């Protein structure tokens, strides 16, 4: 018969294992913050970059395009090659890649060099995004997987709402190069904290590794990828061309103010998702995709109303805030041991949607005009909503289905 003391000692490890590793997850969120800051900084610094490199705004805007291209090209191959590697060293290597890339961007003498470095930064983005969600799930107890993802993914809305505007302001005050240098300084701090505070996690066991083709065929994975592309294409159409849309609507709302409001609303969305995701993933996905449709309908029905536009942007932001976490939770639940490869596919689909948003959005803006963007947003969001509804068995299962 064991003593009370031994029983207490025996229960302590189990209680510790069930505790949410908040500090480690916050550092993962800061890693995501660095990635998004690196990706979006050129958008806020476009005039300064164009003037310094003596090119047009459209030409210097390719700094964003090549970054996304690097992510698309590298995400799946890098994760496939590193499936068995320990996660902590991989995260540190990825962050060091960003440190080098942002430092070289800050020092780039020509646009060509900056473009090459940005492509490399995009490749490291594909590596980190492909493994970060699986890493967060591995260091948390299974019942906290959704909350762990919500915390680890919080860096995205924070970067969009605070980081990028702050970087743009710093660039306007002291020059764009100091904005990228500032991200490098932050990266050094995060790397040191990751080394000190984030627990390691093993890679995927060799006996559980499936080929890329077989991962796609796992029930539910392809469905989630379809939702990712349709939903994020709906988002990027309006997000990429928010400036011409607001200008055409004539509501008197500046793009930077609109995007700040969007980012703050996204923080609310990720808080809601973090609170509910472990027990209500399907309902969250249904509500979020439906909210996109409602936001688009409001913009379509009341294009000249400032209050309605603000409400629509806020609703859009809340719905988007938890989207990445919901999608990564869904694909992780479906993929099981192959979560890292599945997340690399999700990252690729996400960045293809960024490409599609830029290309398709340009056709709409130049052809039908910016007023057509909400209609396209509604149509694509409806596709995503219907796909979520049809994915009730494996991709976005109801609680009853999970229990069976």
mmCIF file of N, CA, C and O in Angstrom, residues 26-119:
data_model
loop_
_atom_site.group_PDB
_atom_site.id
_atom_site.type_symbol
_atom_site.label_atom_id
_atom_site.label_comp_id
_atom_site.label_asym_id
_atom_site.label_seq_id
_atom_site.Cartn_x
_atom_site.Cartn_y
_atom_site.Cartn_z
ATOM 1 N N UNK A 26 3.850 31.330 -26.056
ATOM 2 C CA UNK A 26 3.986 32.765 -26.348
ATOM 3 C C UNK A 26 5.227 33.015 -27.203
ATOM 4 O O UNK A 26 5.205 33.850 -28.124
ATOM 5 N N UNK A 27 6.304 32.297 -26.912
ATOM 6 C CA UNK A 27 7.514 32.443 -27.729
ATOM 7 C C UNK A 27 7.284 31.936 -29.148
ATOM 8 O O UNK A 27 7.834 32.482 -30.106
ATOM 9 N N UNK A 28 6.461 30.906 -29.297
ATOM 10 C CA UNK A 28 6.078 30.469 -30.643
ATOM 11 C C UNK A 28 5.258 31.549 -31.337
ATOM 12 O O UNK A 28 5.409 31.786 -32.543
ATOM 13 N N UNK A 29 4.377 32.202 -30.570
ATOM 14 C CA UNK A 29 3.598 33.309 -31.138
ATOM 15 C C UNK A 29 4.511 34.440 -31.587
ATOM 16 O O UNK A 29 4.289 35.064 -32.634
ATOM 17 N N UNK A 30 5.560 34.719 -30.805
ATOM 18 C CA UNK A 30 6.527 35.746 -31.202
ATOM 19 C C UNK A 30 7.281 35.330 -32.466
ATOM 20 O O UNK A 30 7.628 36.175 -33.291
ATOM 21 N N UNK A 31 7.512 34.038 -32.620
ATOM 22 C CA UNK A 31 8.131 33.552 -33.861
ATOM 23 C C UNK A 31 7.218 33.838 -35.049
ATOM 24 O O UNK A 31 7.670 34.299 -36.107
ATOM 25 N N UNK A 32 5.914 33.574 -34.869
ATOM 26 C CA UNK A 32 4.950 33.899 -35.913
ATOM 27 C C UNK A 32 4.869 35.383 -36.173
ATOM 28 O O UNK A 32 4.721 35.830 -37.321
ATOM 29 N N UNK A 33 4.986 36.185 -35.109
ATOM 30 C CA UNK A 33 5.005 37.645 -35.234
ATOM 31 C C UNK A 33 6.152 38.087 -36.138
ATOM 32 O O UNK A 33 5.987 38.931 -37.029
ATOM 33 N N UNK A 34 7.329 37.504 -35.929
ATOM 34 C CA UNK A 34 8.503 37.843 -36.748
ATOM 35 C C UNK A 34 8.269 37.466 -38.211
ATOM 36 O O UNK A 34 8.607 38.230 -39.128
ATOM 37 N N UNK A 35 7.665 36.299 -38.433
ATOM 38 C CA UNK A 35 7.403 35.851 -39.809
ATOM 39 C C UNK A 35 6.465 36.818 -40.522
ATOM 40 O O UNK A 35 6.721 37.242 -41.660
ATOM 41 N N UNK A 36 5.353 37.152 -39.870
ATOM 42 C CA UNK A 36 4.363 38.040 -40.502
ATOM 43 C C UNK A 36 4.921 39.446 -40.679
ATOM 44 O O UNK A 36 4.678 40.099 -41.700
ATOM 45 N N UNK A 37 5.676 39.930 -39.679
ATOM 46 C CA UNK A 37 6.310 41.241 -39.822
ATOM 47 C C UNK A 37 7.221 41.257 -41.049
ATOM 48 O O UNK A 37 7.203 42.203 -41.853
ATOM 49 N N UNK A 38 8.035 40.213 -41.183
ATOM 50 C CA UNK A 38 8.955 40.140 -42.318
ATOM 51 C C UNK A 38 8.188 40.117 -43.639
ATOM 52 O O UNK A 38 8.587 40.756 -44.621
ATOM 53 N N UNK A 39 7.073 39.382 -43.652
ATOM 54 C CA UNK A 39 6.285 39.247 -44.880
ATOM 55 C C UNK A 39 5.618 40.555 -45.283
ATOM 56 O O UNK A 39 5.612 40.923 -46.462
ATOM 57 N N UNK A 40 5.054 41.279 -44.303
ATOM 58 C CA UNK A 40 4.193 42.422 -44.622
ATOM 59 C C UNK A 40 4.873 43.784 -44.544
ATOM 60 O O UNK A 40 4.302 44.773 -44.999
ATOM 61 N N UNK A 41 6.085 43.863 -43.995
ATOM 62 C CA UNK A 41 6.748 45.163 -43.864
ATOM 63 C C UNK A 41 6.862 45.933 -45.180
ATOM 64 O O UNK A 41 6.631 47.148 -45.211
ATOM 65 N N UNK A 42 7.219 45.283 -46.305
ATOM 66 C CA UNK A 42 7.331 46.046 -47.546
ATOM 67 C C UNK A 42 6.046 46.774 -47.939
ATOM 68 O O UNK A 42 6.114 47.850 -48.555
ATOM 69 N N UNK A 43 4.878 46.200 -47.573
ATOM 70 C CA UNK A 43 3.618 46.865 -47.919
ATOM 71 C C UNK A 43 3.505 48.219 -47.231
ATOM 72 O O UNK A 43 3.017 49.193 -47.817
ATOM 73 N N UNK A 44 3.963 48.289 -45.974
ATOM 74 C CA UNK A 44 3.898 49.551 -45.246
ATOM 75 C C UNK A 44 5.016 50.510 -45.590
ATOM 76 O O UNK A 44 4.963 51.689 -45.231
ATOM 77 N N UNK A 45 6.061 50.007 -46.258
ATOM 78 C CA UNK A 45 7.237 50.830 -46.567
ATOM 79 C C UNK A 45 7.405 51.051 -48.063
ATOM 80 O O UNK A 45 8.480 51.452 -48.520
ATOM 81 N N UNK A 46 6.343 50.798 -48.834
ATOM 82 C CA UNK A 46 6.434 50.817 -50.289
ATOM 83 C C UNK A 46 7.007 52.129 -50.855
ATOM 84 O O UNK A 46 7.921 52.093 -51.688
ATOM 85 N N UNK A 47 6.523 53.294 -50.422
ATOM 86 C CA UNK A 47 7.068 54.540 -50.999
ATOM 87 C C UNK A 47 8.566 54.721 -50.733
ATOM 88 O O UNK A 47 9.321 55.119 -51.627
ATOM 89 N N UNK A 48 9.008 54.420 -49.503
ATOM 90 C CA UNK A 48 10.429 54.576 -49.168
ATOM 91 C C UNK A 48 11.302 53.594 -49.945
ATOM 92 O O UNK A 48 12.378 53.950 -50.433
ATOM 93 N N UNK A 49 10.827 52.350 -50.060
ATOM 94 C CA UNK A 49 11.583 51.347 -50.817
ATOM 95 C C UNK A 49 11.697 51.733 -52.291
ATOM 96 O O UNK A 49 12.768 51.624 -52.896
ATOM 97 N N UNK A 50 10.585 52.183 -52.876
ATOM 98 C CA UNK A 50 10.585 52.564 -54.288
ATOM 99 C C UNK A 50 11.529 53.744 -54.538
ATOM 100 O O UNK A 50 12.270 53.772 -55.532
ATOM 101 N N UNK A 51 11.513 54.719 -53.624
ATOM 102 C CA UNK A 51 12.372 55.894 -53.783
ATOM 103 C C UNK A 51 13.847 55.524 -53.639
ATOM 104 O O UNK A 51 14.697 56.000 -54.401
ATOM 105 N N UNK A 52 14.153 54.648 -52.678
ATOM 106 C CA UNK A 52 15.546 54.283 -52.440
ATOM 107 C C UNK A 52 16.115 53.452 -53.586
ATOM 108 O O UNK A 52 17.261 53.661 -54.011
ATOM 109 N N UNK A 53 15.330 52.503 -54.083
ATOM 110 C CA UNK A 53 15.804 51.649 -55.182
ATOM 111 C C UNK A 53 15.533 52.255 -56.551
ATOM 112 O O UNK A 53 15.904 51.667 -57.579
ATOM 113 N N UNK A 54 14.835 53.383 -56.589
ATOM 114 C CA UNK A 54 14.545 54.129 -57.819
ATOM 115 C C UNK A 54 13.790 53.266 -58.833
ATOM 116 O O UNK A 54 14.156 53.165 -60.007
ATOM 117 N N UNK A 55 12.711 52.652 -58.343
ATOM 118 C CA UNK A 55 11.831 51.855 -59.192
ATOM 119 C C UNK A 55 10.388 52.239 -58.874
ATOM 120 O O UNK A 55 10.115 53.005 -57.948
ATOM 121 N N UNK A 56 9.448 51.674 -59.624
ATOM 122 C CA UNK A 56 8.040 51.978 -59.400
ATOM 123 C C UNK A 56 7.513 51.200 -58.187
ATOM 124 O O UNK A 56 8.128 50.233 -57.718
ATOM 125 N N UNK A 57 6.353 51.628 -57.686
ATOM 126 C CA UNK A 57 5.716 50.929 -56.569
ATOM 127 C C UNK A 57 5.409 49.476 -56.940
ATOM 128 O O UNK A 57 5.569 48.560 -56.130
ATOM 129 N N UNK A 58 4.951 49.270 -58.187
ATOM 130 C CA UNK A 58 4.619 47.923 -58.619
ATOM 131 C C UNK A 58 5.841 47.016 -58.651
ATOM 132 O O UNK A 58 5.765 45.831 -58.276
ATOM 133 N N UNK A 59 6.973 47.562 -59.075
ATOM 134 C CA UNK A 59 8.194 46.756 -59.137
ATOM 135 C C UNK A 59 8.682 46.388 -57.750
ATOM 136 O O UNK A 59 9.006 45.229 -57.473
ATOM 137 N N UNK A 60 8.718 47.340 -56.851
ATOM 138 C CA UNK A 60 9.197 47.055 -55.494
ATOM 139 C C UNK A 60 8.202 46.184 -54.730
ATOM 140 O O UNK A 60 8.565 45.477 -53.784
ATOM 141 N N UNK A 61 6.943 46.196 -55.173
ATOM 142 C CA UNK A 61 5.945 45.326 -54.556
ATOM 143 C C UNK A 61 6.240 43.850 -54.755
ATOM 144 O O UNK A 61 5.707 42.999 -54.040
ATOM 145 N N UNK A 62 7.149 43.544 -55.705
ATOM 146 C CA UNK A 62 7.529 42.152 -55.913
ATOM 147 C C UNK A 62 8.323 41.588 -54.740
ATOM 148 O O UNK A 62 8.542 40.375 -54.651
ATOM 149 N N UNK A 63 8.746 42.457 -53.814
ATOM 150 C CA UNK A 63 9.380 41.968 -52.591
ATOM 151 C C UNK A 63 8.409 41.107 -51.788
ATOM 152 O O UNK A 63 8.825 40.196 -51.062
ATOM 153 N N UNK A 64 7.128 41.392 -51.910
ATOM 154 C CA UNK A 64 6.106 40.578 -51.243
ATOM 155 C C UNK A 64 5.849 39.307 -52.043
ATOM 156 O O UNK A 64 5.724 38.210 -51.493
ATOM 157 N N UNK A 65 5.805 39.452 -53.361
ATOM 158 C CA UNK A 65 5.514 38.308 -54.229
ATOM 159 C C UNK A 65 6.574 37.223 -54.112
ATOM 160 O O UNK A 65 6.251 36.033 -53.976
ATOM 161 N N UNK A 66 7.864 37.612 -54.152
ATOM 162 C CA UNK A 66 8.913 36.595 -54.117
ATOM 163 C C UNK A 66 8.969 35.921 -52.743
ATOM 164 O O UNK A 66 9.350 34.742 -52.635
ATOM 165 N N UNK A 67 8.599 36.640 -51.702
ATOM 166 C CA UNK A 67 8.537 36.030 -50.372
ATOM 167 C C UNK A 67 7.500 34.907 -50.357
ATOM 168 O O UNK A 67 7.767 33.788 -49.897
ATOM 169 N N UNK A 68 6.313 35.220 -50.866
ATOM 170 C CA UNK A 68 5.261 34.196 -50.928
ATOM 171 C C UNK A 68 5.681 33.040 -51.822
ATOM 172 O O UNK A 68 5.406 31.869 -51.524
ATOM 173 N N UNK A 69 6.371 33.336 -52.925
ATOM 174 C CA UNK A 69 6.853 32.286 -53.826
ATOM 175 C C UNK A 69 7.827 31.363 -53.098
ATOM 176 O O UNK A 69 7.775 30.137 -53.248
ATOM 177 N N UNK A 70 8.729 31.950 -52.307
ATOM 178 C CA UNK A 70 9.670 31.141 -51.540
ATOM 179 C C UNK A 70 8.956 30.210 -50.582
ATOM 180 O O UNK A 70 9.358 29.045 -50.403
ATOM 181 N N UNK A 71 7.880 30.690 -49.972
ATOM 182 C CA UNK A 71 7.105 29.852 -49.059
ATOM 183 C C UNK A 71 6.443 28.703 -49.798
ATOM 184 O O UNK A 71 6.465 27.553 -49.338
ATOM 185 N N UNK A 72 5.835 29.006 -50.936
ATOM 186 C CA UNK A 72 5.146 27.973 -51.721
ATOM 187 C C UNK A 72 6.133 26.893 -52.180
ATOM 188 O O UNK A 72 5.861 25.697 -52.085
ATOM 189 N N UNK A 73 7.290 27.325 -52.656
ATOM 190 C CA UNK A 73 8.275 26.382 -53.186
ATOM 191 C C UNK A 73 8.877 25.517 -52.081
ATOM 192 O O UNK A 73 9.108 24.315 -52.275
ATOM 193 N N UNK A 74 9.104 26.091 -50.898
ATOM 194 C CA UNK A 74 9.894 25.395 -49.879
ATOM 195 C C UNK A 74 9.086 24.654 -48.830
ATOM 196 O O UNK A 74 9.612 23.717 -48.213
ATOM 197 N N UNK A 75 7.843 25.038 -48.580
ATOM 198 C CA UNK A 75 7.116 24.508 -47.420
ATOM 199 C C UNK A 75 7.062 22.983 -47.404
ATOM 200 O O UNK A 75 7.488 22.344 -46.429
ATOM 201 N N UNK A 76 6.541 22.382 -48.445
ATOM 202 C CA UNK A 76 6.373 20.923 -48.440
ATOM 203 C C UNK A 76 7.708 20.188 -48.501
ATOM 204 O O UNK A 76 7.947 19.265 -47.701
ATOM 205 N N UNK A 77 8.647 20.557 -49.401
ATOM 206 C CA UNK A 77 9.930 19.832 -49.423
ATOM 207 C C UNK A 77 10.713 19.917 -48.118
ATOM 208 O O UNK A 77 11.267 18.915 -47.655
ATOM 209 N N UNK A 78 10.779 21.101 -47.494
ATOM 210 C CA UNK A 78 11.568 21.233 -46.268
ATOM 211 C C UNK A 78 10.966 20.428 -45.125
ATOM 212 O O UNK A 78 11.690 19.785 -44.358
ATOM 213 N N UNK A 79 9.653 20.444 -45.007
ATOM 214 C CA UNK A 79 9.016 19.668 -43.945
ATOM 215 C C UNK A 79 9.149 18.174 -44.217
ATOM 216 O O UNK A 79 9.388 17.369 -43.307
ATOM 217 N N UNK A 80 9.027 17.770 -45.477
ATOM 218 C CA UNK A 80 9.180 16.356 -45.815
ATOM 219 C C UNK A 80 10.587 15.865 -45.471
ATOM 220 O O UNK A 80 10.768 14.728 -44.993
ATOM 221 N N UNK A 81 11.587 16.715 -45.694
ATOM 222 C CA UNK A 81 12.968 16.315 -45.419
ATOM 223 C C UNK A 81 13.310 16.342 -43.935
ATOM 224 O O UNK A 81 14.274 15.694 -43.507
ATOM 225 N N UNK A 82 12.561 17.094 -43.140
ATOM 226 C CA UNK A 82 12.914 17.264 -41.721
ATOM 227 C C UNK A 82 11.886 16.635 -40.790
ATOM 228 O O UNK A 82 11.846 16.958 -39.606
ATOM 229 N N UNK A 83 11.070 15.712 -41.292
ATOM 230 C CA UNK A 83 10.024 15.121 -40.459
ATOM 231 C C UNK A 83 10.577 14.432 -39.213
ATOM 232 O O UNK A 83 9.937 14.425 -38.166
ATOM 233 N N UNK A 84 11.748 13.861 -39.316
ATOM 234 C CA UNK A 84 12.302 13.134 -38.183
ATOM 235 C C UNK A 84 13.149 13.985 -37.258
ATOM 236 O O UNK A 84 13.603 13.500 -36.217
ATOM 237 N N UNK A 85 13.386 15.251 -37.600
ATOM 238 C CA UNK A 85 14.276 16.103 -36.809
ATOM 239 C C UNK A 85 13.572 16.594 -35.547
ATOM 240 O O UNK A 85 12.360 16.794 -35.532
ATOM 241 N N UNK A 86 14.342 16.798 -34.493
ATOM 242 C CA UNK A 86 13.808 17.397 -33.271
ATOM 243 C C UNK A 86 13.290 18.789 -33.577
ATOM 244 O O UNK A 86 13.891 19.539 -34.358
ATOM 245 N N UNK A 87 12.192 19.155 -32.945
ATOM 246 C CA UNK A 87 11.516 20.390 -33.307
ATOM 247 C C UNK A 87 12.241 21.654 -32.841
ATOM 248 O O UNK A 87 12.275 22.658 -33.547
ATOM 249 N N UNK A 88 12.807 21.643 -31.637
ATOM 250 C CA UNK A 88 13.429 22.865 -31.116
ATOM 251 C C UNK A 88 14.611 23.329 -31.960
ATOM 252 O O UNK A 88 14.670 24.511 -32.336
ATOM 253 N N UNK A 89 15.569 22.465 -32.284
ATOM 254 C CA UNK A 89 16.657 22.915 -33.163
ATOM 255 C C UNK A 89 16.146 23.423 -34.509
ATOM 256 O O UNK A 89 16.695 24.382 -35.068
ATOM 257 N N UNK A 90 15.084 22.813 -35.013
ATOM 258 C CA UNK A 90 14.526 23.229 -36.297
ATOM 259 C C UNK A 90 13.934 24.638 -36.196
ATOM 260 O O UNK A 90 14.110 25.464 -37.106
ATOM 261 N N UNK A 91 13.245 24.924 -35.092
ATOM 262 C CA UNK A 91 12.693 26.257 -34.889
ATOM 263 C C UNK A 91 13.808 27.291 -34.782
ATOM 264 O O UNK A 91 13.726 28.378 -35.375
ATOM 265 N N UNK A 92 14.865 26.959 -34.047
ATOM 266 C CA UNK A 92 15.990 27.892 -33.898
ATOM 267 C C UNK A 92 16.658 28.151 -35.249
ATOM 268 O O UNK A 92 16.980 29.298 -35.589
ATOM 269 N N UNK A 93 16.849 27.101 -36.036
ATOM 270 C CA UNK A 93 17.453 27.270 -37.369
ATOM 271 C C UNK A 93 16.585 28.176 -38.234
ATOM 272 O O UNK A 93 17.091 29.069 -38.934
ATOM 273 N N UNK A 94 15.268 27.970 -38.188
ATOM 274 C CA UNK A 94 14.372 28.819 -38.955
ATOM 275 C C UNK A 94 14.455 30.279 -38.544
ATOM 276 O O UNK A 94 14.506 31.184 -39.387
ATOM 277 N N UNK A 95 14.484 30.527 -37.242
ATOM 278 C CA UNK A 95 14.582 31.908 -36.751
ATOM 279 C C UNK A 95 15.922 32.535 -37.122
ATOM 280 O O UNK A 95 15.982 33.726 -37.471
ATOM 281 N N UNK A 96 16.994 31.758 -37.060
ATOM 282 C CA UNK A 96 18.295 32.285 -37.480
ATOM 283 C C UNK A 96 18.291 32.627 -38.968
ATOM 284 O O UNK A 96 18.942 33.588 -39.398
ATOM 285 N N UNK A 97 17.534 31.848 -39.749
ATOM 286 C CA UNK A 97 17.384 32.181 -41.166
ATOM 287 C C UNK A 97 16.733 33.540 -41.344
ATOM 288 O O UNK A 97 17.146 34.341 -42.200
ATOM 289 N N UNK A 98 15.717 33.839 -40.540
ATOM 290 C CA UNK A 98 15.083 35.157 -40.598
ATOM 291 C C UNK A 98 16.028 36.253 -40.128
ATOM 292 O O UNK A 98 16.013 37.371 -40.657
ATOM 293 N N UNK A 99 16.836 35.955 -39.117
ATOM 294 C CA UNK A 99 17.814 36.938 -38.648
ATOM 295 C C UNK A 99 18.760 37.338 -39.775
ATOM 296 O O UNK A 99 18.989 38.534 -40.027
ATOM 297 N N UNK A 100 19.280 36.346 -40.478
ATOM 298 C CA UNK A 100 20.198 36.630 -41.580
ATOM 299 C C UNK A 100 19.474 37.354 -42.716
ATOM 300 O O UNK A 100 19.973 38.351 -43.255
ATOM 301 N N UNK A 101 18.277 36.877 -43.066
ATOM 302 C CA UNK A 101 17.551 37.459 -44.200
ATOM 303 C C UNK A 101 17.180 38.917 -43.943
ATOM 304 O O UNK A 101 17.357 39.783 -44.820
ATOM 305 N N UNK A 102 16.656 39.225 -42.760
ATOM 306 C CA UNK A 102 16.261 40.607 -42.474
ATOM 307 C C UNK A 102 17.471 41.524 -42.341
ATOM 308 O O UNK A 102 17.418 42.692 -42.739
ATOM 309 N N UNK A 103 18.572 40.994 -41.802
ATOM 310 C CA UNK A 103 19.793 41.803 -41.707
ATOM 311 C C UNK A 103 20.330 42.120 -43.094
ATOM 312 O O UNK A 103 20.717 43.270 -43.382
ATOM 313 N N UNK A 104 20.343 41.119 -43.981
ATOM 314 C CA UNK A 104 20.817 41.361 -45.350
ATOM 315 C C UNK A 104 19.871 42.280 -46.116
ATOM 316 O O UNK A 104 20.322 43.089 -46.936
ATOM 317 N N UNK A 105 18.564 42.173 -45.858
ATOM 318 C CA UNK A 105 17.618 43.086 -46.503
ATOM 319 C C UNK A 105 17.895 44.524 -46.074
ATOM 320 O O UNK A 105 17.875 45.446 -46.902
ATOM 321 N N UNK A 106 18.163 44.715 -44.787
ATOM 322 C CA UNK A 106 18.458 46.063 -44.283
ATOM 323 C C UNK A 106 19.721 46.641 -44.907
ATOM 324 O O UNK A 106 19.863 47.865 -45.023
ATOM 325 N N UNK A 107 20.627 45.760 -45.352
ATOM 326 C CA UNK A 107 21.895 46.214 -45.924
ATOM 327 C C UNK A 107 21.914 46.150 -47.451
ATOM 328 O O UNK A 107 22.904 46.542 -48.066
ATOM 329 N N UNK A 108 20.835 45.669 -48.080
ATOM 330 C CA UNK A 108 20.833 45.407 -49.522
ATOM 331 C C UNK A 108 21.113 46.675 -50.327
ATOM 332 O O UNK A 108 20.376 47.662 -50.218
ATOM 333 N N UNK A 109 22.132 46.651 -51.182
ATOM 334 C CA UNK A 109 22.437 47.840 -51.997
ATOM 335 C C UNK A 109 21.553 47.968 -53.230
ATOM 336 O O UNK A 109 21.417 49.058 -53.792
ATOM 337 N N UNK A 110 20.980 46.844 -53.699
ATOM 338 C CA UNK A 110 20.148 46.872 -54.900
ATOM 339 C C UNK A 110 18.864 46.090 -54.665
ATOM 340 O O UNK A 110 18.781 45.236 -53.767
ATOM 341 N N UNK A 111 17.878 46.347 -55.506
ATOM 342 C CA UNK A 111 16.610 45.631 -55.409
ATOM 343 C C UNK A 111 16.790 44.148 -55.731
ATOM 344 O O UNK A 111 16.141 43.300 -55.105
ATOM 345 N N UNK A 112 17.660 43.823 -56.676
ATOM 346 C CA UNK A 112 17.864 42.421 -57.054
ATOM 347 C C UNK A 112 18.338 41.615 -55.852
ATOM 348 O O UNK A 112 17.839 40.513 -55.579
ATOM 349 N N UNK A 113 19.292 42.144 -55.116
ATOM 350 C CA UNK A 113 19.788 41.447 -53.918
ATOM 351 C C UNK A 113 18.677 41.314 -52.889
ATOM 352 O O UNK A 113 18.500 40.253 -52.280
ATOM 353 N N UNK A 114 17.894 42.370 -52.715
ATOM 354 C CA UNK A 114 16.787 42.317 -51.759
ATOM 355 C C UNK A 114 15.766 41.257 -52.163
ATOM 356 O O UNK A 114 15.228 40.539 -51.308
ATOM 357 N N UNK A 115 15.497 41.126 -53.460
ATOM 358 C CA UNK A 115 14.548 40.121 -53.946
ATOM 359 C C UNK A 115 15.050 38.703 -53.658
ATOM 360 O O UNK A 115 14.281 37.839 -53.215
ATOM 361 N N UNK A 116 16.321 38.462 -53.893
ATOM 362 C CA UNK A 116 16.894 37.138 -53.629
ATOM 363 C C UNK A 116 16.794 36.802 -52.145
ATOM 364 O O UNK A 116 16.394 35.689 -51.755
ATOM 365 N N UNK A 117 17.135 37.766 -51.308
ATOM 366 C CA UNK A 117 17.095 37.540 -49.858
ATOM 367 C C UNK A 117 15.664 37.312 -49.394
ATOM 368 O O UNK A 117 15.399 36.478 -48.517
ATOM 369 N N UNK A 118 14.727 38.036 -49.978
ATOM 370 C CA UNK A 118 13.320 37.869 -49.597
ATOM 371 C C UNK A 118 12.805 36.477 -50.002
ATOM 372 O O UNK A 118 12.007 35.874 -49.275
ATOM 373 N N UNK A 119 13.244 35.971 -51.121
ATOM 374 C CA UNK A 119 12.861 34.609 -51.522
ATOM 375 C C UNK A 119 13.363 33.608 -50.488
ATOM 376 O O UNK A 119 12.645 32.672 -50.098
#
